[in-house]
PDB file of C-alpha atoms in Angstrom:
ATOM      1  CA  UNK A   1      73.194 111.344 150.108  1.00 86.00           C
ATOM      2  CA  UNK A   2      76.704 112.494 151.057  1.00 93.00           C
ATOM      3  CA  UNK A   3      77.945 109.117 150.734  1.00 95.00           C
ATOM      4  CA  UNK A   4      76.380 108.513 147.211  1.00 97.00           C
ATOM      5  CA  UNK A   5      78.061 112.165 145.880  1.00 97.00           C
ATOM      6  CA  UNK A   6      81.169 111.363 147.507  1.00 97.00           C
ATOM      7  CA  UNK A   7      81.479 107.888 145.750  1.00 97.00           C
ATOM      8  CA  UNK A   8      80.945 109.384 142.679  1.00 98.00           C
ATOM      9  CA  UNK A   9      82.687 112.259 142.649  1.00 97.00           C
ATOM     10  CA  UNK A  10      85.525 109.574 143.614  1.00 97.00           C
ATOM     11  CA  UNK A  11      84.950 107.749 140.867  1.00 97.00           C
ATOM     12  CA  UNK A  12      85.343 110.553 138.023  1.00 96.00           C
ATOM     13  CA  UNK A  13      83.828 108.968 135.550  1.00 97.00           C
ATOM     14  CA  UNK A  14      80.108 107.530 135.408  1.00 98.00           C
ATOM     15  CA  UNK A  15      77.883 105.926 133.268  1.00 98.00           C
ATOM     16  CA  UNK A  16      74.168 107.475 132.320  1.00 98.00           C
ATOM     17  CA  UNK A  17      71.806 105.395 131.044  1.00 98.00           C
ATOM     18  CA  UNK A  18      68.711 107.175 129.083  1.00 98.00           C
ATOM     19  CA  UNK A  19      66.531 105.479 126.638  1.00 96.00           C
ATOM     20  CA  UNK A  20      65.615 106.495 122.880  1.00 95.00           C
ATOM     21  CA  UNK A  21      62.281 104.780 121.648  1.00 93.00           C
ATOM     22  CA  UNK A  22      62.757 101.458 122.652  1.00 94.00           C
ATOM     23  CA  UNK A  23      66.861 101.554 122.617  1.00 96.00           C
ATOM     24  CA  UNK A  24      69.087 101.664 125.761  1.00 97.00           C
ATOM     25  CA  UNK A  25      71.469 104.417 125.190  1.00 97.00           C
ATOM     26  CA  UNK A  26      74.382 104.848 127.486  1.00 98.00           C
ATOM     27  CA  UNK A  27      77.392 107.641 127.535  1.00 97.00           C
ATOM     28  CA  UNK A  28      80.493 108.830 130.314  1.00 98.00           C
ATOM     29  CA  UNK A  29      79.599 111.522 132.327  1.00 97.00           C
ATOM     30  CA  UNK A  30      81.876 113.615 134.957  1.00 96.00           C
ATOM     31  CA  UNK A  31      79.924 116.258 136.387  1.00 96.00           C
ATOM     32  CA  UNK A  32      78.211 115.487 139.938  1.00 98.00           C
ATOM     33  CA  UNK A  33      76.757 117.975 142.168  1.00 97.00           C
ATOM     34  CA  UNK A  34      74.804 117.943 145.818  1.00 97.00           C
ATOM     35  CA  UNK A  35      73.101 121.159 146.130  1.00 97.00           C
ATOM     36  CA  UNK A  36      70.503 121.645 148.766  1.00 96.00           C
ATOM     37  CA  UNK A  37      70.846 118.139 149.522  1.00 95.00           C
ATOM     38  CA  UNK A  38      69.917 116.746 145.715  1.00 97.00           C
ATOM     39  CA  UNK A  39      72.207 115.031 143.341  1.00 97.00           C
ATOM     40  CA  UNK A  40      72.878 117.002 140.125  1.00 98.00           C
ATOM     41  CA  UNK A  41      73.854 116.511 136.932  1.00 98.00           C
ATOM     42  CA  UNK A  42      74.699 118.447 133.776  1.00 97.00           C
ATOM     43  CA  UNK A  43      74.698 118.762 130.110  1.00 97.00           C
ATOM     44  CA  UNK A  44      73.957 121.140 127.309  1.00 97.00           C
ATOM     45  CA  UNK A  45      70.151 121.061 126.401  1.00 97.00           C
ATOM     46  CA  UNK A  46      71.461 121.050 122.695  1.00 96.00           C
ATOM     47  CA  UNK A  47      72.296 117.200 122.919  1.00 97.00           C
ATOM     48  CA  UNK A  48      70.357 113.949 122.236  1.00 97.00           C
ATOM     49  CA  UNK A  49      71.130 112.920 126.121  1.00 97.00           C
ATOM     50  CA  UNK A  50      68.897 116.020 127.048  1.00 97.00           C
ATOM     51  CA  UNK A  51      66.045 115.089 124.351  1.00 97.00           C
ATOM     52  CA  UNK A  52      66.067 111.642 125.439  1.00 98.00           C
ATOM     53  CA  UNK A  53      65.498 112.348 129.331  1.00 98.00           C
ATOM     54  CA  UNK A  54      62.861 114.921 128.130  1.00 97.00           C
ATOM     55  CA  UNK A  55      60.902 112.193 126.406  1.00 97.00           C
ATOM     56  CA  UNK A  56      61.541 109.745 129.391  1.00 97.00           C
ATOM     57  CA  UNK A  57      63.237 111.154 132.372  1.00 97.00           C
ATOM     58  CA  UNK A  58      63.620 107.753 133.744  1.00 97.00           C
ATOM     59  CA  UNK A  59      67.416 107.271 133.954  1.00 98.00           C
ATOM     60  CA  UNK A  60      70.535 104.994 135.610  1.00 98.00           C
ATOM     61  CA  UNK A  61      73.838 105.745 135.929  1.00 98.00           C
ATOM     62  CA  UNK A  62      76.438 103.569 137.157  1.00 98.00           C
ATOM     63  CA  UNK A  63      79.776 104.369 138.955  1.00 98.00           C
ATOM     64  CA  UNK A  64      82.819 102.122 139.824  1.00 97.00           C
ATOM     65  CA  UNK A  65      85.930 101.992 141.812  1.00 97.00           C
ATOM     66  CA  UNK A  66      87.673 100.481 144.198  1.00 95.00           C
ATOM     67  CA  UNK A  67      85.968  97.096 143.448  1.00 95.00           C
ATOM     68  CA  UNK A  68      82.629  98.179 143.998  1.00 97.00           C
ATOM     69  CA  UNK A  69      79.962 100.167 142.121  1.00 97.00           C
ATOM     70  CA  UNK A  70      77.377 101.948 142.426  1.00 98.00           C
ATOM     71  CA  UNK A  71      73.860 102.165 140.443  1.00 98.00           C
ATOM     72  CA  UNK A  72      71.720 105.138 140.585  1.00 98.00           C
ATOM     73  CA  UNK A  73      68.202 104.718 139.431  1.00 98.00           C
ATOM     74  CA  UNK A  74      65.366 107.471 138.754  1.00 98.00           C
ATOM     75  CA  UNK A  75      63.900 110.271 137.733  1.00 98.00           C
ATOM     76  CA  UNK A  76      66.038 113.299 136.502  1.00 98.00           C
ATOM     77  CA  UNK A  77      64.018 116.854 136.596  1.00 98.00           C
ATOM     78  CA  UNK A  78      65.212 119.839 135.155  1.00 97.00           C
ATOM     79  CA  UNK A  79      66.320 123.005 137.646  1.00 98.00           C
ATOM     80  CA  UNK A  80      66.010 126.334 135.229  1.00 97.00           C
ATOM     81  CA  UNK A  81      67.219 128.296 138.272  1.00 97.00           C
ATOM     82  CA  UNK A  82      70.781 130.174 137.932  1.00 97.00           C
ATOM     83  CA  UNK A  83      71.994 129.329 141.028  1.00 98.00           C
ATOM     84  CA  UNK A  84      71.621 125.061 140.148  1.00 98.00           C
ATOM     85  CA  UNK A  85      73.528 126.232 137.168  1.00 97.00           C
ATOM     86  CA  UNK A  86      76.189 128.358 138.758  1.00 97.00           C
ATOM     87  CA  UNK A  87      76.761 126.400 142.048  1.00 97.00           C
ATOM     88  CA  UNK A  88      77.740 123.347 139.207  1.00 97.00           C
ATOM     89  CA  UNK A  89      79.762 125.193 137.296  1.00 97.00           C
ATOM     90  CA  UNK A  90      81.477 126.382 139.986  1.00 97.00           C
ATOM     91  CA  UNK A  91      82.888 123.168 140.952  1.00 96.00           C
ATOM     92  CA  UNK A  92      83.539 122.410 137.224  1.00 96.00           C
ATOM     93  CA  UNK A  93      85.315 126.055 136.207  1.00 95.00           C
ATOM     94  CA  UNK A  94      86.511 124.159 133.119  1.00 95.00           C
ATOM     95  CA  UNK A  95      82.977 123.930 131.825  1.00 94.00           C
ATOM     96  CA  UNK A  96      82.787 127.770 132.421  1.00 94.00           C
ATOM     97  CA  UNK A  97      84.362 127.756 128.559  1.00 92.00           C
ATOM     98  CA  UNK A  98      81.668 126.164 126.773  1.00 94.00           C
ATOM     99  CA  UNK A  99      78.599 126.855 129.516  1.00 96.00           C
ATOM    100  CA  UNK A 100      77.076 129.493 131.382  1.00 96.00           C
ATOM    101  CA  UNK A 101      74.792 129.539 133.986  1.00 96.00           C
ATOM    102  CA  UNK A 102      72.665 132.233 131.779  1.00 96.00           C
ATOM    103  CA  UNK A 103      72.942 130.647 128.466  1.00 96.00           C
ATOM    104  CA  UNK A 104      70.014 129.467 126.662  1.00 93.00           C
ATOM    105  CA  UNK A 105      71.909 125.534 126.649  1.00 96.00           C
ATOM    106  CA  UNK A 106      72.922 124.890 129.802  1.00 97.00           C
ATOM    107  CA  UNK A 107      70.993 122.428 131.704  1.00 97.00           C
ATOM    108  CA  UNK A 108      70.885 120.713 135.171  1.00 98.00           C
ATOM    109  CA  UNK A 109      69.254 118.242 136.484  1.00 98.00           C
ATOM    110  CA  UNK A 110      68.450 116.624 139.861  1.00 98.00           C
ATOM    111  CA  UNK A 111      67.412 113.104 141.069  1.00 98.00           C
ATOM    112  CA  UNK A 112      63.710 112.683 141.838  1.00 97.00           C
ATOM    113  CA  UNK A 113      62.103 109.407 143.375  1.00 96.00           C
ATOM    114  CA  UNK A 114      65.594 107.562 142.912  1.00 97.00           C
ATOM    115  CA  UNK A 115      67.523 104.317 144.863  1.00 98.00           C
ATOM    116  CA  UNK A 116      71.015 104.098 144.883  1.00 98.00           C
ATOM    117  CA  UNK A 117      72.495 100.503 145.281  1.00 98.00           C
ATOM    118  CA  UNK A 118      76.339  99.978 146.407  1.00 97.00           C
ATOM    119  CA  UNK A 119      77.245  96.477 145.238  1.00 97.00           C
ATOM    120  CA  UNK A 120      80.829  94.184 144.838  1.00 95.00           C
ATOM    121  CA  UNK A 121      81.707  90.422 143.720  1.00 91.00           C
ATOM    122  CA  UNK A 122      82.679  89.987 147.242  1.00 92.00           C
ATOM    123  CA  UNK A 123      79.448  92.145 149.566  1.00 90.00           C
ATOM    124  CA  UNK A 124      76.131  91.717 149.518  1.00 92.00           C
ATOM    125  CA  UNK A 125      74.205  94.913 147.413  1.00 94.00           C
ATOM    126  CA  UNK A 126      73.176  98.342 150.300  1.00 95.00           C
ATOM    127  CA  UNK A 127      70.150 100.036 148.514  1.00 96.00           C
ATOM    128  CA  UNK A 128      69.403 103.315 150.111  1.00 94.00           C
ATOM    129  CA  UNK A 129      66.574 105.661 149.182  1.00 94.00           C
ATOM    130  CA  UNK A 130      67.421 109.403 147.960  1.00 91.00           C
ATOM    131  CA  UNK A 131      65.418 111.981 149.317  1.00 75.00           C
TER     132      UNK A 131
END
């Protein structure tokens, strides 16, 4: 798990894919978090990324750098607690402006039943399950 984090964290930028009826929808991301050992993401309950994992929390994101990349694939559940909130916000204090870990928009969200796959042009693809 540390390995996947520390990849994307790395990478700064990554890639969430979500889907909205029967269209692929896909946005940048930056904000990664292991917390008791689960990948985290976040984003404000307010926008259609949030709706769309609600009606199918089935998602993929994708990071690269270096030459290689990594996919992500699974579920992404919801964690209402304040301390999922505040231990992301923590290591993203310049969300702290327009979220709070006691807000009624705020929302985290943790990997659930998910395979992460390292790949490159020049190595064969390491798929590793997340626990």
């Amino acid at each position: 798990m540390n390995e996947v984090y520390e990849f994307i964290k790395a990478a700064g930028t990554y890639y969430l894919a979500t889907v909205e009826g029967d269209q692929p929808r896909v946005r940048p991301f930056g904000t990664i978090d292991l917390f008791e050992d689960k990948l985290y993401i976040q984003t404000g309950k307010i926008k259609s990324v949030s709706r769309q994992i609600e009606a199918n929390p089935k998602v993929e994101l994708c990071a690269f750098k270096d030459g290689k990349w990594l996919r992500v694939s699974g579920e992404l559940v919801r964690d209402e607690r304040v301390e999922a909130k505040t231990h992301m916000l923590d290591n993203y204090p310049e969300l702290k402006g327009m979220y709070s870990a006691t807000d009624d928009n705020t929302e985290v969200l943790y990997f659930k039943n998910a395979t992460a796959t390292f790949s490159s042009f020049t190595e064969a693809p390491r798929t590793m399950t997340l626990h």
